[in-house]
PDB file of C-alpha atoms in Angstrom:
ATOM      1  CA  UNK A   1      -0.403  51.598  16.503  1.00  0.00           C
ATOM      2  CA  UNK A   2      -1.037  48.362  18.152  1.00  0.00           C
ATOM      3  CA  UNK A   3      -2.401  45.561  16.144  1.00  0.00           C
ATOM      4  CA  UNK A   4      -3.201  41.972  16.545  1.00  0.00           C
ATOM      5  CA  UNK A   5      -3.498  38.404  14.721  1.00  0.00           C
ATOM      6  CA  UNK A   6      -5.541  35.818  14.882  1.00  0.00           C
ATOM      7  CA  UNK A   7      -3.999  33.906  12.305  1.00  0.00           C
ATOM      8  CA  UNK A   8      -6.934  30.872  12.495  1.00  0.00           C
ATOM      9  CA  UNK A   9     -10.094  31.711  11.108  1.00  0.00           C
ATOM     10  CA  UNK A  10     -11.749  28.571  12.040  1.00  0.00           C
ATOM     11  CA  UNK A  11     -10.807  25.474  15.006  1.00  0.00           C
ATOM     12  CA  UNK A  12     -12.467  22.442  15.125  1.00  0.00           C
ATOM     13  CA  UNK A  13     -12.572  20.608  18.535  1.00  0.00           C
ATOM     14  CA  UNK A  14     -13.827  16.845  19.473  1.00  0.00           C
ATOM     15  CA  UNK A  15     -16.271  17.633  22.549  1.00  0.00           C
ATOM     16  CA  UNK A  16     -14.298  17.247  25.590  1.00  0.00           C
ATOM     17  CA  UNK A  17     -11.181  17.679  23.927  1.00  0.00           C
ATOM     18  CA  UNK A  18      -8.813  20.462  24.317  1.00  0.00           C
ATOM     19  CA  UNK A  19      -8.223  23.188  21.721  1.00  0.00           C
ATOM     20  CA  UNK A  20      -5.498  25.988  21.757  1.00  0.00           C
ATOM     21  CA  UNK A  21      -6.380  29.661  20.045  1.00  0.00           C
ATOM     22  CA  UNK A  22      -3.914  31.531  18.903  1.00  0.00           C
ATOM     23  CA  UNK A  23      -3.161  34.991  18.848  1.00  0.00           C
ATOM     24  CA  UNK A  24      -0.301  37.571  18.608  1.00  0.00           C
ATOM     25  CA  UNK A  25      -0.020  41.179  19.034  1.00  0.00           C
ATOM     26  CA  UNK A  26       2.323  44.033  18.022  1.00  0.00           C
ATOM     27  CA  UNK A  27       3.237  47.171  20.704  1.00  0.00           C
ATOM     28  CA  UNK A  28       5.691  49.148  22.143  1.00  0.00           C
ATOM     29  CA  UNK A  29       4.037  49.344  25.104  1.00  0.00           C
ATOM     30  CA  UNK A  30       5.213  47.838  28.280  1.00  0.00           C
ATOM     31  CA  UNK A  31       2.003  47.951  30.353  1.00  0.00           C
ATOM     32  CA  UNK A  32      -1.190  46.506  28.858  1.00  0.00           C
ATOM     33  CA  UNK A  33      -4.390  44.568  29.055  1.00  0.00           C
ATOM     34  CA  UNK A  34      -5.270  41.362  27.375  1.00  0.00           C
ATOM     35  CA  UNK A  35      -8.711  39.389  26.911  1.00  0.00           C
ATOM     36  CA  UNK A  36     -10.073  36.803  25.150  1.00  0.00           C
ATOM     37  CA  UNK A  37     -14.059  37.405  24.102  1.00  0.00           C
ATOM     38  CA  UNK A  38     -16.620  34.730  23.167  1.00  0.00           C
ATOM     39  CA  UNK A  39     -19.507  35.402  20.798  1.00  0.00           C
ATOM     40  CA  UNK A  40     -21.952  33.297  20.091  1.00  0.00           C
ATOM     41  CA  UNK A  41     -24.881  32.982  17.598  1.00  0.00           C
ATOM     42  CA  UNK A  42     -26.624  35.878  20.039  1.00  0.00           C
ATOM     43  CA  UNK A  43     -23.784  38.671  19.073  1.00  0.00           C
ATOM     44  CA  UNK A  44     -23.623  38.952  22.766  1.00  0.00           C
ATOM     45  CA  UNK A  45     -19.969  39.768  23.550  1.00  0.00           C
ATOM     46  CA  UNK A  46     -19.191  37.456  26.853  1.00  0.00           C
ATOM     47  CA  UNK A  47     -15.366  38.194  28.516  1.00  0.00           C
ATOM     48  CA  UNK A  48     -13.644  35.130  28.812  1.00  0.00           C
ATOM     49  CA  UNK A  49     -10.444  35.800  30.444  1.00  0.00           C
ATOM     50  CA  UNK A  50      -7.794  38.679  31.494  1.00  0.00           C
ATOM     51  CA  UNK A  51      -4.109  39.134  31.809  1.00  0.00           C
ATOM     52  CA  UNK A  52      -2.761  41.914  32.791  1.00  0.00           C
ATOM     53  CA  UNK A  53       0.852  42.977  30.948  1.00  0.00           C
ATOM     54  CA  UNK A  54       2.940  43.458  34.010  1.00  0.00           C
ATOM     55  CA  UNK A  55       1.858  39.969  35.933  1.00  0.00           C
ATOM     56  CA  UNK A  56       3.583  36.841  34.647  1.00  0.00           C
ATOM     57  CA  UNK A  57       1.321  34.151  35.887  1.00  0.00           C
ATOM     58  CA  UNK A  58      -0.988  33.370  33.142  1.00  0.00           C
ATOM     59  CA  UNK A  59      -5.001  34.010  34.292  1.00  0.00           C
ATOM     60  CA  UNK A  60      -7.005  31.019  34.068  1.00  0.00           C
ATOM     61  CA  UNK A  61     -10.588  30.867  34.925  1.00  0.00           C
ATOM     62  CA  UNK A  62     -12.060  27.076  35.255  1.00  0.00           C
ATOM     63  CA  UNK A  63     -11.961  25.178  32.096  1.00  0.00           C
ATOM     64  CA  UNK A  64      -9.866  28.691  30.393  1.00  0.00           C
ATOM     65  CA  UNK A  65      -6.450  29.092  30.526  1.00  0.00           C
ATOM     66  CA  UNK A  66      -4.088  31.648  28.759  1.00  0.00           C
ATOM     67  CA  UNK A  67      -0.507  31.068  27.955  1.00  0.00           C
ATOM     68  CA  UNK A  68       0.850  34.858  27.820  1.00  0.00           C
ATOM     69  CA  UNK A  69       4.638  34.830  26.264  1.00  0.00           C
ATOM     70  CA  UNK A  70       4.964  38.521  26.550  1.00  0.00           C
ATOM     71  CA  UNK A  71       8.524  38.809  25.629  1.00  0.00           C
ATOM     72  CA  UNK A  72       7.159  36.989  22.173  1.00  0.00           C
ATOM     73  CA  UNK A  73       4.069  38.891  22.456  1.00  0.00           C
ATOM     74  CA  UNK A  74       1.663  36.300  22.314  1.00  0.00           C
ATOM     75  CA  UNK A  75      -1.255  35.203  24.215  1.00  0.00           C
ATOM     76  CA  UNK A  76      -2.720  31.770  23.448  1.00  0.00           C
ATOM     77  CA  UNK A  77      -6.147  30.480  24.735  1.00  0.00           C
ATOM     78  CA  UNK A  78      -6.546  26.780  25.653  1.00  0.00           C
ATOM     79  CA  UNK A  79     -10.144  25.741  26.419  1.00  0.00           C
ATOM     80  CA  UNK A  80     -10.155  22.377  28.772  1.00  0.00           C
ATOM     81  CA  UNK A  81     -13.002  20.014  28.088  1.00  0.00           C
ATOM     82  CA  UNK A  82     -14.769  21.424  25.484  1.00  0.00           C
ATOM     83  CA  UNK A  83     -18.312  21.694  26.058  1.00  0.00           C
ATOM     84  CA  UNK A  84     -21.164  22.599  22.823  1.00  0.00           C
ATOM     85  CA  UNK A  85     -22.117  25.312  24.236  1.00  0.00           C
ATOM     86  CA  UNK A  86     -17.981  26.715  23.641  1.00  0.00           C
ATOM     87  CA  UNK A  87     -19.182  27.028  20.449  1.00  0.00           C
ATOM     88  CA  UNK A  88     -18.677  30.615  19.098  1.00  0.00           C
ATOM     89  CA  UNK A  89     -16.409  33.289  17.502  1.00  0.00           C
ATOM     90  CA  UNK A  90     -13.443  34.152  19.410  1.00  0.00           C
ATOM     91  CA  UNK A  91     -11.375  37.134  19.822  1.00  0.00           C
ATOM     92  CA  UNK A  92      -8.283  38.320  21.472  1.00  0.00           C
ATOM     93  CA  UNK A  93      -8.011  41.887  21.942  1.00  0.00           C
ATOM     94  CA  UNK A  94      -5.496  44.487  23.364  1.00  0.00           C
ATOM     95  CA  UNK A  95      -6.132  47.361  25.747  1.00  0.00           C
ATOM     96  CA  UNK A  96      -3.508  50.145  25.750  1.00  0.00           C
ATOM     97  CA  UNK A  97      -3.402  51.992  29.171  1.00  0.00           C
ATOM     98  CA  UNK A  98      -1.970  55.077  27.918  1.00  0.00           C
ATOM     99  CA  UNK A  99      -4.505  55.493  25.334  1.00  0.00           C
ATOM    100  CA  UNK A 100      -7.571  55.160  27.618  1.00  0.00           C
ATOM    101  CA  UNK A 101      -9.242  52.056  27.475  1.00  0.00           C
ATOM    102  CA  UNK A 102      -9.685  51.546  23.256  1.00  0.00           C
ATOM    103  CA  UNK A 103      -9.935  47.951  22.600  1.00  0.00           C
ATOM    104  CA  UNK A 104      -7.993  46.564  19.372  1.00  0.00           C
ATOM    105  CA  UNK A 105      -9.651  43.036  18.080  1.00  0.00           C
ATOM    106  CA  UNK A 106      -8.009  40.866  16.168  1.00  0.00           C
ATOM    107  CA  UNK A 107      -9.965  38.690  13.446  1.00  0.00           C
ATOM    108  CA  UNK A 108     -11.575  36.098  15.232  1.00  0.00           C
ATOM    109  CA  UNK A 109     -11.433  32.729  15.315  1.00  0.00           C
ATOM    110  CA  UNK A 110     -14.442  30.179  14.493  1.00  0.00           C
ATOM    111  CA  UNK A 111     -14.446  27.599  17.147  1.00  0.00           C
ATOM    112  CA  UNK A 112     -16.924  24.778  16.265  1.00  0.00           C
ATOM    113  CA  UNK A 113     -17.455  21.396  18.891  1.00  0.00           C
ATOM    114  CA  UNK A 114     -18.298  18.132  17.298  1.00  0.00           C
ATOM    115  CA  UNK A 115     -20.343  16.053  19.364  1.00  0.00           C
TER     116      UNK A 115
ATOM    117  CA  UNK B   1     -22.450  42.178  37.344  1.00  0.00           C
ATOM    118  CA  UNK B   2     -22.727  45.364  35.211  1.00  0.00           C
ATOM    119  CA  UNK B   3     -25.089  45.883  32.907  1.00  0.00           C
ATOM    120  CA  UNK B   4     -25.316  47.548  29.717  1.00  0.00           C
ATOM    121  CA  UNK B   5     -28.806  47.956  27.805  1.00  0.00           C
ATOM    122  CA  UNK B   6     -28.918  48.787  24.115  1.00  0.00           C
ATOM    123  CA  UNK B   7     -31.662  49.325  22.807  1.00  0.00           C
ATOM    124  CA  UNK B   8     -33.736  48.611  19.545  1.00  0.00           C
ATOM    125  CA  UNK B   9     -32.328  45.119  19.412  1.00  0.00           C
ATOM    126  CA  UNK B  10     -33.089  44.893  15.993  1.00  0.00           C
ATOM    127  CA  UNK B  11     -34.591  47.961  13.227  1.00  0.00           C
ATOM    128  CA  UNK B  12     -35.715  48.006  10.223  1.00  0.00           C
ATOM    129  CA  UNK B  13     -36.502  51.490   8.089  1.00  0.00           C
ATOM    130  CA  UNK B  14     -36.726  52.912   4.880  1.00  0.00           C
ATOM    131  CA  UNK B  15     -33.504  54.269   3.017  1.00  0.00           C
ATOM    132  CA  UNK B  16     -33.287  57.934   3.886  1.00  0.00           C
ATOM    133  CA  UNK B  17     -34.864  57.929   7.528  1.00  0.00           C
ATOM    134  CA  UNK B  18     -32.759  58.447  10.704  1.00  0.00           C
ATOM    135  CA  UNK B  19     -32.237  55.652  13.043  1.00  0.00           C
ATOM    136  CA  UNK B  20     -30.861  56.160  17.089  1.00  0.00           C
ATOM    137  CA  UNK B  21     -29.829  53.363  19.334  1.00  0.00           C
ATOM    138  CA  UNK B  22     -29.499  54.027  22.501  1.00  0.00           C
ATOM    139  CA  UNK B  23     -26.729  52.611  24.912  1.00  0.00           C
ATOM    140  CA  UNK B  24     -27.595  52.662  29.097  1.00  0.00           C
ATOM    141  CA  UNK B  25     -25.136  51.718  31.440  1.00  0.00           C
ATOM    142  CA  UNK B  26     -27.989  50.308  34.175  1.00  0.00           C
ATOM    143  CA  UNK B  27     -25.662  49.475  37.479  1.00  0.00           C
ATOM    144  CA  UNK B  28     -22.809  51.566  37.110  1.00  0.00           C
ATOM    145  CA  UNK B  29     -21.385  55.398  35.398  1.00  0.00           C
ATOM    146  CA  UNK B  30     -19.290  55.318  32.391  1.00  0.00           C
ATOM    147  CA  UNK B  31     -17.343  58.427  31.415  1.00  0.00           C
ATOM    148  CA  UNK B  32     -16.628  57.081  28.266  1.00  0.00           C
ATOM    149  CA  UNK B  33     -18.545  54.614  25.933  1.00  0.00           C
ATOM    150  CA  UNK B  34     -17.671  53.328  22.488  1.00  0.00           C
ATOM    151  CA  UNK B  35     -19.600  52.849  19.601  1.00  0.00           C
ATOM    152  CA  UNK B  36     -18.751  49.116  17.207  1.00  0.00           C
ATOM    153  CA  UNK B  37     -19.639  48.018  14.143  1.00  0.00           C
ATOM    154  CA  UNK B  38     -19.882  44.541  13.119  1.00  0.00           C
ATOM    155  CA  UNK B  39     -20.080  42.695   9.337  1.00  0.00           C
ATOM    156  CA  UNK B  40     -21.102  39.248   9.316  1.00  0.00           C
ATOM    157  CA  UNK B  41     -18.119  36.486   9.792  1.00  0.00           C
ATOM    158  CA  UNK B  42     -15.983  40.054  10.619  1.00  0.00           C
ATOM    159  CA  UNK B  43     -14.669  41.455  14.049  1.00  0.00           C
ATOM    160  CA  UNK B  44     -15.230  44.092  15.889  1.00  0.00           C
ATOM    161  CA  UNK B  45     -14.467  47.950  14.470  1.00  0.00           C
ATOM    162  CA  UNK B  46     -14.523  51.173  16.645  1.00  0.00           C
ATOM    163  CA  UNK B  47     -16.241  53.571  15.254  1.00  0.00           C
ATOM    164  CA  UNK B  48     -15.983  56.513  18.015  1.00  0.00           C
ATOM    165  CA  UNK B  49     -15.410  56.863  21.155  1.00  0.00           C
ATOM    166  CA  UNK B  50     -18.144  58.451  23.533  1.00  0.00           C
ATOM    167  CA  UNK B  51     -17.310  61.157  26.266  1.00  0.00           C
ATOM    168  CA  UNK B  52     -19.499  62.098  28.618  1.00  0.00           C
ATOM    169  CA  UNK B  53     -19.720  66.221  28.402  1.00  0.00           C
ATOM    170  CA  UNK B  54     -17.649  66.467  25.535  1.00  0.00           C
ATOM    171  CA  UNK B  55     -17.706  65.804  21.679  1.00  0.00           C
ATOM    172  CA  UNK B  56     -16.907  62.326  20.850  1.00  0.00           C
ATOM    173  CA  UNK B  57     -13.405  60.929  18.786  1.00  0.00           C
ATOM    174  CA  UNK B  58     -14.150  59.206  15.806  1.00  0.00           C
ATOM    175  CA  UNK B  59     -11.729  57.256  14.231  1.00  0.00           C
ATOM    176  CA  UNK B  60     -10.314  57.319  10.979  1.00  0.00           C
ATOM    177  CA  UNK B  61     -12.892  56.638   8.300  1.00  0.00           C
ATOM    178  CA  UNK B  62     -15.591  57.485   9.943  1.00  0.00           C
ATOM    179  CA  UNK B  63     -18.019  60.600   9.038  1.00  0.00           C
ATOM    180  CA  UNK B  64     -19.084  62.204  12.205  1.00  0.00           C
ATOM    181  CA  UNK B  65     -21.665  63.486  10.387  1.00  0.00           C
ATOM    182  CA  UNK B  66     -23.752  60.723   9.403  1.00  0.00           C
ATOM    183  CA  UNK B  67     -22.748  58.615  13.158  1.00  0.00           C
ATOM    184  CA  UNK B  68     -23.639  61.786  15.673  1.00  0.00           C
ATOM    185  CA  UNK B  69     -22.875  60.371  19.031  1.00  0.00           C
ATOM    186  CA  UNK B  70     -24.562  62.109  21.985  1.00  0.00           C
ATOM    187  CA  UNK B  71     -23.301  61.531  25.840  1.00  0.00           C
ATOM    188  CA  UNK B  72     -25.269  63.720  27.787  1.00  0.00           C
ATOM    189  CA  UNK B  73     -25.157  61.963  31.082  1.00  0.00           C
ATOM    190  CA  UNK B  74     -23.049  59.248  32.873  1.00  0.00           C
ATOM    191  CA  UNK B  75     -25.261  56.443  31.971  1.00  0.00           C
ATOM    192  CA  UNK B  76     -26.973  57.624  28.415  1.00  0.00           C
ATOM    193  CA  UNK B  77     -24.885  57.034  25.125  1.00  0.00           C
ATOM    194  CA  UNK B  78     -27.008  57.522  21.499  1.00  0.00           C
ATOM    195  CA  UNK B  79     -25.639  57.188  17.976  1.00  0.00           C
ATOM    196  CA  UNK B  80     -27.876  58.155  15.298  1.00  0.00           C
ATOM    197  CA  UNK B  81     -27.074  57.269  11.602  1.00  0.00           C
ATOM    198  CA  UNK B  82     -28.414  60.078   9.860  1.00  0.00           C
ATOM    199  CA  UNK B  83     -29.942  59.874   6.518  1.00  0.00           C
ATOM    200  CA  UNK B  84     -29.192  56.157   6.599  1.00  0.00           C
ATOM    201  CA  UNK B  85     -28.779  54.145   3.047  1.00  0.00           C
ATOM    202  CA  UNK B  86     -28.816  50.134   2.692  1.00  0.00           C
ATOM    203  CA  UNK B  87     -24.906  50.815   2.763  1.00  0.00           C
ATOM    204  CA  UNK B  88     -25.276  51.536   6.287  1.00  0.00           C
ATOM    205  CA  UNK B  89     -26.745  48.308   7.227  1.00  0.00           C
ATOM    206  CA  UNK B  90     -24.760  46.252   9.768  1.00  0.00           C
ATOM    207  CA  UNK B  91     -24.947  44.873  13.213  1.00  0.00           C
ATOM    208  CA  UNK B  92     -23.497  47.853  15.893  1.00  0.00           C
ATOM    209  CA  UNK B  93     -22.132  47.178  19.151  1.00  0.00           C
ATOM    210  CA  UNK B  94     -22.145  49.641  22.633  1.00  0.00           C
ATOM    211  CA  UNK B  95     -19.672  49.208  25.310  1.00  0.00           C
ATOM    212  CA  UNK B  96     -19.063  51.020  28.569  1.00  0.00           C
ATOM    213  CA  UNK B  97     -16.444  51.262  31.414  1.00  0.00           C
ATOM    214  CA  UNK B  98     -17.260  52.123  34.530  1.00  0.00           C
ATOM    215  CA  UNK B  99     -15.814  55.206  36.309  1.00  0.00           C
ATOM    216  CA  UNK B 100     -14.924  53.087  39.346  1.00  0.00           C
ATOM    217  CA  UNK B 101     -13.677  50.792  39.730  1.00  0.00           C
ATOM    218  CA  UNK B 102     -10.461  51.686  38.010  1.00  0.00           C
ATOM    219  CA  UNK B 103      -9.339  49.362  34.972  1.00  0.00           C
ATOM    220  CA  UNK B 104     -12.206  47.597  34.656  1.00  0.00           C
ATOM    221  CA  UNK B 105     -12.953  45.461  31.367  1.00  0.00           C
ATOM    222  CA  UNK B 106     -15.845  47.016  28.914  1.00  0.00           C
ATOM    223  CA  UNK B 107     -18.989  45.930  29.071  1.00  0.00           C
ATOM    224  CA  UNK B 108     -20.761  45.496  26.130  1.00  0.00           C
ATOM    225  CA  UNK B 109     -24.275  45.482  24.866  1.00  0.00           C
ATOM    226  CA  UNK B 110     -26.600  43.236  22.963  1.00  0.00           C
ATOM    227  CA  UNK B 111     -26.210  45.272  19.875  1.00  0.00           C
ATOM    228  CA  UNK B 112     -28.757  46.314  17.260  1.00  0.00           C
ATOM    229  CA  UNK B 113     -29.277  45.224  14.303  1.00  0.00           C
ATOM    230  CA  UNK B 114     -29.879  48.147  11.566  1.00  0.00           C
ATOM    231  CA  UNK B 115     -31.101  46.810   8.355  1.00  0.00           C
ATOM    232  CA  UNK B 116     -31.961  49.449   5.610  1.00  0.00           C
ATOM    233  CA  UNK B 117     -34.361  48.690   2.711  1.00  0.00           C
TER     234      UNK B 117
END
């Protein structure tokens, strides 16, 4: 079974700063999906970013950038020029695309901006 | 973008009643939806996994009996927690992918908030 870490339960960032999140993940898979969720206060569950297992450039999308090491099967977040409103729970998650499209979260990560 | 509608929000009810929440996929058809459930500070656990037509997988742990899921069309997903106890109270989470386009990312919903007195 697949699992994944988050091995930081909470990151503090100076606004406009830059903060890495961490995360790791454990398959035998060679084909796979990655993502990186955001929830805030709401509970709403907002997709950050994407990688797809068999593409090596790492996804970025605006101030969000992944760093996918798939041979050490991890997959970083960095957040560019943090903003208050980045403010939120984190988490990475794994797709398998032989078992359908189950999502595996990992623990989150607390991600506060100081002002 | 697609949409996905859960619906209460947030419930309150007496120890012993039975409770549905109802998960719509608005823009798009989703074969399969899944049903979270969320503790406070925790992430994300899947509870079941919704098929439209068929009887839904529940994962380990889980009593089917006291979560019936119900997918009776492409865009309707219901859980009910039967006979629900103050045990039961937590924050659950809907999700759907679409049927096309292929390998698209789950879309979740607002979630509901169950909270048994």
């Amino acid at each position: 079974a697949q699992t994944v870490t988050q091995s930081q339960p909470e990151m503090s960032v100076q606004e406009a700063e830059t903060v890495t999140l961490s995360c790791t993940y454990d398959t035998s898979e060679s084909d796979y999906y990655l993502f990186w969720y955001k929830q805030p206060p709401s509970r709403q569950m907002i997709l950050v970013i994407r990688q797809e297992a068999y593409k090596q450039q790492n996804a970025t999308e605006n101030r969000f950038s992944v760093n996918f090491q798939k041979a050490a099967k991890s997959f970083s977040l960095k957040i560019s020029d943090s903003q208050l409103g980045d403010a939120a729970m984190y988490f990475c998650a794994y797709r398998s695309i032989e078992y359908g499209n189950k999502l595996v979260f990992g623990a989150g990560t607390i991600l506060r901006v100081k002002s | 973008g697609a949409v996905v509608s859960q619906h209460p929000s947030w419930v309150i009810c007496k120890s012993g009643t039975s409770v549905k929440i109802e998960c719509r996929s608005l823009d798009f058809q989703a074969t399969t939806m899944f049903w979270y459930r969320q503790f406070p500070k925790q992430s994300l656990m899947l509870m079941a996994t919704s098929n439209e037509g068929s009887k839904a997988t529940y994962e380990q742990g889980v009593e089917k009996d006291k979560f019936l899921i119900n997918h009776a069309s492409l865009t309707l997903s219901t859980l009910t927690v039967t006979s629900a106890h103050p045990e039961d109270s937590s924050f659950y989470i809907c999700s759907a992918v679409p049927v096309l386009p292929h390998n698209q990312p789950q879309h979740f919903g607002d979630g509901t908030r169950l909270s048994i007195l």
